[in-house]
Tab-separated table of C-alpha atoms and ligand atoms in Angstrom:
chain	number	residue	atom	x	y	z
Q	5	MET	CA	260.077	-195.407	31.064
Q	6	LYS	CA	257.482	-196.922	33.397
Q	7	GLU	CA	253.781	-196.280	32.703
Q	8	PHE	CA	251.186	-196.842	35.419
Q	9	ASN	CA	248.235	-195.351	37.276
Q	10	ILE	CA	248.241	-193.538	40.592
Q	11	PRO	CA	244.903	-194.330	42.256
Q	12	TYR	CA	243.197	-191.945	44.637
Q	13	ASP	CA	239.628	-191.572	45.863
Q	14	GLY	CA	238.462	-194.283	43.446
Q	15	ILE	CA	239.916	-192.809	40.267
Q	16	ASN	CA	243.137	-193.403	38.347
Q	17	LEU	CA	245.646	-190.764	37.345
Q	18	HIS	CA	247.797	-191.811	34.384
Q	19	ALA	CA	251.516	-191.436	35.033
Q	20	LYS	CA	254.881	-191.999	33.366
Q	21	LEU	CA	258.193	-192.178	35.213
Q	22	ASP	CA	261.333	-191.449	33.185
Q	23	MET	CA	264.670	-192.138	34.859
Q	24	PRO	CA	268.048	-190.642	33.974
Q	25	GLU	CA	270.629	-193.102	32.665
Q	26	ASN	CA	272.842	-195.187	34.967
Q	27	ILE	CA	271.641	-193.760	38.253
Q	28	ASN	CA	270.312	-195.553	41.367
Q	29	LYS	CA	269.370	-192.658	43.623
Q	30	CYS	CA	268.476	-189.223	42.305
Q	31	PRO	CA	266.150	-186.245	42.688
Q	32	LEU	CA	262.626	-186.462	41.233
Q	33	VAL	CA	260.576	-183.749	39.551
Q	34	ILE	CA	256.785	-184.116	39.422
Q	35	LEU	CA	255.737	-182.493	36.125
Q	36	ILE	CA	252.147	-181.459	35.297
Q	37	HIS	CA	250.573	-180.196	32.036
Q	38	GLY	CA	248.029	-177.361	31.665
Q	39	PHE	CA	244.298	-176.803	31.026
Q	40	THR	CA	243.203	-179.004	28.047
Q	41	GLY	CA	246.789	-180.302	27.988
Q	42	HIS	CA	248.428	-183.684	28.484
Q	43	MET	CA	251.818	-185.252	29.208
Q	44	GLU	CA	252.902	-185.739	25.585
Q	45	GLU	CA	252.844	-182.066	24.612
Q	46	LYS	CA	256.062	-180.818	23.018
Q	47	HIS	CA	256.970	-178.426	25.828
Q	48	ILE	CA	256.226	-181.010	28.534
Q	49	ILE	CA	258.410	-183.648	26.838
Q	50	ALA	CA	261.150	-181.060	26.289
Q	51	ALA	CA	261.155	-180.215	30.005
Q	52	GLN	CA	261.163	-183.910	30.946
Q	53	GLU	CA	264.058	-184.737	28.628
Q	54	ALA	CA	266.059	-181.746	29.842
Q	55	MET	CA	265.568	-182.815	33.467
Q	56	ASN	CA	266.525	-186.435	32.688
Q	57	SER	CA	269.646	-185.233	30.863
Q	58	ILE	CA	271.062	-183.677	34.060
Q	59	GLY	CA	270.318	-186.664	36.309
Q	60	PHE	CA	266.772	-185.953	37.522
Q	61	ALA	CA	263.965	-188.511	37.356
Q	62	VAL	CA	260.655	-187.104	36.099
Q	63	LEU	CA	257.145	-188.200	37.056
Q	64	ARG	CA	254.678	-186.862	34.507
Q	65	VAL	CA	251.066	-187.146	35.628
Q	66	GLU	CA	247.823	-186.295	33.845
Q	67	MET	CA	245.297	-184.639	36.121
Q	68	TYR	CA	241.549	-185.250	36.447
Q	69	GLY	CA	239.716	-185.022	33.112
Q	70	HIS	CA	242.897	-184.762	31.048
Q	71	GLY	CA	244.963	-187.146	28.894
Q	72	LYS	CA	244.439	-190.818	29.792
Q	73	SER	CA	243.404	-190.137	33.380
Q	74	ASP	CA	239.898	-190.720	34.677
Q	75	GLY	CA	237.251	-188.013	34.804
Q	76	SER	CA	235.774	-185.862	32.061
Q	77	PHE	CA	237.237	-182.504	31.074
Q	78	LYS	CA	233.861	-180.848	31.615
Q	79	ASP	CA	233.760	-181.982	35.253
Q	80	HIS	CA	237.276	-180.977	36.242
Q	81	THR	CA	237.897	-178.259	38.824
Q	82	LEU	CA	240.972	-176.846	40.506
Q	83	TYR	CA	239.946	-178.580	43.743
Q	84	LYS	CA	239.987	-181.941	41.929
Q	85	TRP	CA	243.421	-181.102	40.549
Q	86	VAL	CA	244.615	-180.099	44.026
Q	87	THR	CA	243.447	-183.299	45.736
Q	88	GLY	CA	244.895	-185.323	42.854
Q	89	ALA	CA	248.240	-183.559	43.089
Q	90	LEU	CA	248.351	-184.083	46.871
Q	91	ALA	CA	247.919	-187.828	46.199
Q	92	VAL	CA	250.688	-187.701	43.572
Q	93	VAL	CA	253.057	-186.107	46.098
Q	94	ASP	CA	252.099	-188.764	48.670
Q	95	TYR	CA	252.948	-191.412	46.061
Q	96	ALA	CA	256.263	-189.767	45.119
Q	97	LYS	CA	257.286	-189.733	48.780
Q	98	THR	CA	257.022	-193.555	48.871
Q	99	LEU	CA	259.671	-193.969	46.129
Q	100	ASP	CA	262.915	-195.219	47.693
Q	101	PHE	CA	265.244	-193.902	45.007
Q	102	VAL	CA	264.281	-190.264	45.503
Q	103	THR	CA	266.822	-187.981	47.182
Q	104	ASP	CA	265.077	-184.588	46.781
Q	105	LEU	CA	261.581	-183.853	45.525
Q	106	TYR	CA	260.723	-180.999	43.144
Q	107	ILE	CA	257.446	-180.012	41.486
Q	108	SER	CA	256.867	-178.228	38.174
Q	109	GLY	CA	253.792	-177.497	36.098
Q	110	HIS	CA	252.839	-175.579	32.987
Q	111	SER	CA	250.070	-172.961	32.900
Q	112	GLN	CA	247.105	-174.290	34.906
Q	113	GLY	CA	249.607	-176.902	36.094
Q	114	GLY	CA	251.838	-173.983	37.107
Q	115	LEU	CA	249.029	-172.501	39.171
Q	116	LEU	CA	248.497	-175.971	40.640
Q	117	VAL	CA	252.112	-176.324	41.782
Q	118	MET	CA	252.003	-172.849	43.317
Q	119	LEU	CA	248.986	-173.963	45.370
Q	120	ILE	CA	250.533	-177.320	46.327
Q	121	ALA	CA	253.852	-175.721	47.339
Q	122	GLY	CA	251.944	-173.425	49.688
Q	123	MET	CA	250.085	-176.382	51.182
Q	124	ARG	CA	253.118	-178.603	51.788
Q	125	PRO	CA	256.177	-176.312	51.757
Q	126	ASP	CA	258.407	-178.827	53.553
Q	127	ASP	CA	258.165	-181.431	50.806
Q	128	PHE	CA	259.925	-179.623	47.955
Q	129	LYS	CA	263.530	-178.606	47.445
Q	130	ALA	CA	262.247	-176.102	44.876
Q	131	VAL	CA	259.220	-175.323	42.720
Q	132	ILE	CA	259.134	-174.516	38.993
Q	133	PRO	CA	255.960	-172.854	37.672
Q	134	LEU	CA	256.182	-172.594	33.862
Q	135	SER	CA	253.987	-169.787	32.444
Q	136	PRO	CA	251.712	-170.233	35.469
Q	137	ALA	CA	248.090	-169.310	34.755
Q	138	TRP	CA	247.556	-167.840	38.194
Q	139	MET	CA	245.224	-165.173	36.793
Q	140	ILE	CA	242.530	-167.888	36.470
Q	141	PRO	CA	240.943	-167.134	39.886
Q	142	ASP	CA	240.863	-163.378	39.126
Q	143	SER	CA	239.443	-164.132	35.661
Q	144	ALA	CA	236.755	-166.322	37.209
Q	145	ARG	CA	235.833	-163.504	39.600
Q	146	ARG	CA	235.566	-161.151	36.588
Q	147	GLY	CA	233.455	-163.587	34.525
Q	148	LEU	CA	235.798	-164.444	31.673
Q	149	LEU	CA	237.309	-167.922	31.382
Q	150	ALA	CA	238.815	-169.587	28.320
Q	151	GLY	CA	236.860	-167.326	25.976
Q	152	ALA	CA	233.543	-167.810	27.824
Q	153	GLU	CA	231.927	-164.661	29.230
Q	154	PHE	CA	229.475	-165.019	32.115
Q	155	ASP	CA	227.955	-163.176	35.047
Q	156	PRO	CA	230.404	-163.958	37.886
Q	157	GLU	CA	227.642	-163.621	40.496
Q	158	HIS	CA	225.270	-165.945	38.616
Q	159	ILE	CA	227.488	-168.601	37.081
Q	160	PRO	CA	225.734	-170.782	34.503
Q	161	ASP	CA	225.935	-174.570	34.849
Q	162	VAL	CA	227.781	-174.885	31.535
Q	163	LEU	CA	230.407	-172.590	30.011
Q	164	HIS	CA	231.035	-172.742	26.251
Q	165	ILE	CA	234.762	-172.223	25.926
Q	166	TRP	CA	237.309	-172.046	23.097
Q	167	GLY	CA	237.166	-174.749	20.482
Q	168	GLY	CA	233.488	-175.530	21.052
Q	169	GLN	CA	234.194	-177.403	24.287
Q	170	GLU	CA	231.949	-177.397	27.354
Q	171	LEU	CA	233.216	-176.699	30.860
Q	172	GLY	CA	231.025	-177.104	33.925
Q	173	GLY	CA	230.085	-174.014	35.901
Q	174	ASN	CA	231.596	-175.680	38.954
Q	175	TYR	CA	235.002	-174.970	37.428
Q	176	ALA	CA	234.289	-171.243	37.736
Q	177	ARG	CA	232.634	-171.585	41.170
Q	178	VAL	CA	235.723	-173.310	42.513
Q	179	ALA	CA	238.199	-170.985	40.804
Q	180	GLN	CA	236.498	-167.931	42.334
Q	181	THR	CA	237.370	-169.189	45.835
Q	182	ILE	CA	241.109	-169.528	45.170
Q	183	HIS	CA	243.589	-166.837	46.249
Q	184	PRO	CA	247.051	-167.753	44.983
Q	185	GLU	CA	248.730	-164.865	46.840
Q	186	GLU	CA	248.002	-166.748	50.051
Q	187	ALA	CA	249.714	-169.896	48.704
Q	188	ILE	CA	252.642	-167.799	47.481
Q	189	SER	CA	253.105	-166.343	50.977
Q	190	ARG	CA	253.324	-169.830	52.492
Q	191	TYR	CA	256.236	-171.068	50.370
Q	192	ASN	CA	259.665	-169.674	51.246
Q	193	GLY	CA	261.842	-172.086	49.260
Q	194	PRO	CA	263.456	-171.462	45.862
Q	195	VAL	CA	261.172	-170.834	42.886
Q	196	LEU	CA	261.997	-170.638	39.180
Q	197	LEU	CA	259.310	-168.936	37.103
Q	198	VAL	CA	259.779	-169.086	33.314
Q	199	GLN	CA	257.501	-167.247	30.907
Q	200	GLY	CA	257.625	-165.846	27.378
Q	201	ASP	CA	257.205	-162.078	27.369
Q	202	ALA	CA	254.766	-162.432	24.451
Q	203	ASP	CA	252.619	-165.033	26.259
Q	204	GLU	CA	249.151	-164.777	24.703
Q	205	ALA	CA	247.386	-166.642	27.524
Q	206	VAL	CA	248.937	-165.330	30.745
Q	207	PRO	CA	249.504	-161.562	31.170
Q	208	LEU	CA	253.153	-160.674	31.755
Q	209	GLU	CA	252.213	-158.639	34.834
Q	210	TYR	CA	251.230	-161.877	36.620
Q	211	ALA	CA	254.701	-163.341	36.092
Q	212	LYS	CA	256.280	-160.178	37.463
Q	213	LYS	CA	253.890	-159.994	40.397
Q	214	ALA	CA	254.466	-163.623	41.416
Q	215	ALA	CA	258.234	-163.128	41.201
Q	216	ALA	CA	257.955	-160.075	43.459
Q	217	LEU	CA	255.674	-161.790	45.983
Q	218	TYR	CA	257.774	-164.961	46.381
Q	219	LYS	CA	260.565	-164.547	48.893
Q	220	ASN	CA	263.076	-166.457	46.756
Q	221	CYS	CA	262.089	-166.406	43.096
Q	222	LYS	CA	264.183	-166.335	39.947
Q	223	LEU	CA	262.190	-164.962	37.008
Q	224	VAL	CA	263.338	-165.885	33.502
Q	225	LEU	CA	261.451	-163.972	30.806
Q	226	ILE	CA	262.000	-165.320	27.306
Q	227	PRO	CA	262.026	-162.483	24.764
Q	228	GLY	CA	259.296	-162.756	22.154
Q	229	ASP	CA	258.166	-166.181	23.261
Q	230	THR	CA	254.654	-167.618	23.523
Q	231	HIS	CA	252.697	-169.511	26.180
Q	232	CYS	CA	254.152	-172.854	25.050
Q	233	TYR	CA	257.658	-171.589	24.066
Q	234	ASP	CA	257.057	-172.053	20.334
Q	235	ASN	CA	260.012	-169.807	19.442
Q	236	HIS	CA	262.659	-170.596	22.078
Q	237	LEU	CA	261.914	-173.951	23.682
Q	238	ASP	CA	265.650	-174.331	24.304
Q	239	MET	CA	265.702	-171.166	26.430
Q	240	MET	CA	263.013	-172.616	28.700
Q	241	THR	CA	264.843	-175.938	29.049
Q	242	ASP	CA	268.211	-174.203	29.579
Q	243	ALA	CA	266.716	-172.094	32.392
Q	244	VAL	CA	265.239	-175.207	34.012
Q	245	LYS	CA	268.492	-177.160	33.767
Q	246	GLU	CA	270.615	-174.341	35.159
Q	247	PHE	CA	268.206	-173.776	38.069
Q	248	LEU	CA	267.931	-177.463	39.005
Q	249	GLN	CA	271.701	-177.893	38.899
Q	250	SER	CA	272.127	-174.866	41.167
Q	251	CYS	CA	269.629	-176.382	43.633
Q	252	GLU	CA	271.672	-179.622	43.861
Q	253	LYS	CA	275.037	-177.902	44.433
B	23	LIG	C1	241.928	-168.840	30.779
B	23	LIG	C2	243.188	-168.592	30.255
B	23	LIG	C3	244.175	-169.584	30.305
B	23	LIG	C4	241.661	-170.099	31.345
B	23	LIG	C5	242.644	-171.068	31.387
B	23	LIG	C6	243.890	-170.815	30.876
B	23	LIG	C7	240.099	-171.544	32.348
B	23	LIG	C8	244.869	-171.894	30.991
B	23	LIG	C9	245.715	-172.215	30.048
B	23	LIG	C10	246.572	-173.404	30.198
B	23	LIG	O1	246.550	-174.122	31.221
B	23	LIG	O2	247.333	-173.656	29.239
B	23	LIG	O3	240.939	-167.912	30.761
B	23	LIG	O4	240.404	-170.301	31.821
């Protein structure tokens, strides 16, 4: 494992690169955590280890205001995550060992990779949104984010969200401008979307709608599982492994 920072626009994003064993050249998956998350979460590590086990390198990166990266949680927005992720892809494209590039993210990270895939569709062999929280923009337009209720036409400067944390109003202002359907329509490559059908954070209808809107999407619904695959983590990792292997055939 190599641990380092990816600098962009004067800030550092904390990254870890895990290589598969005994391989010189191989595909790379960029893997991103969710809202309030970080790269050492159980489901993120499980995905990374599964990918490594079938010969894929994995670049885990913590986005603005999360984990050991720069920026405060309160000040993060989806635009900051998008510009950060674009810089991460630029970095990944400089790595000589990489044969094919993939991108995967969980929850808000899943929304992020949907947006990035639409912005640079030529750069990825395939995209893997895990329980993607792509209802966030709709929720922001309705005035309900992470347990905070607000007037969507008069957004306060601070939102008081779950767990007593503060989130800047700019998060909501930015989220209101995002239309993931547009990003979905711009990516024609293969997509694997995995979600528990008892996900408590992302409505099941969003998983089904994304799968229908993508031109080439495999939807794996895990029976009875939660947002972070607490009951069947192995079913998530099995779906990811099978999909990635099919992409490399
Ligand atoms: C919300 C529901 C879920 C929300 C964020 C999430 C910001 C994201 C969850 C995750 O990334 O795990 O209302 O608002």
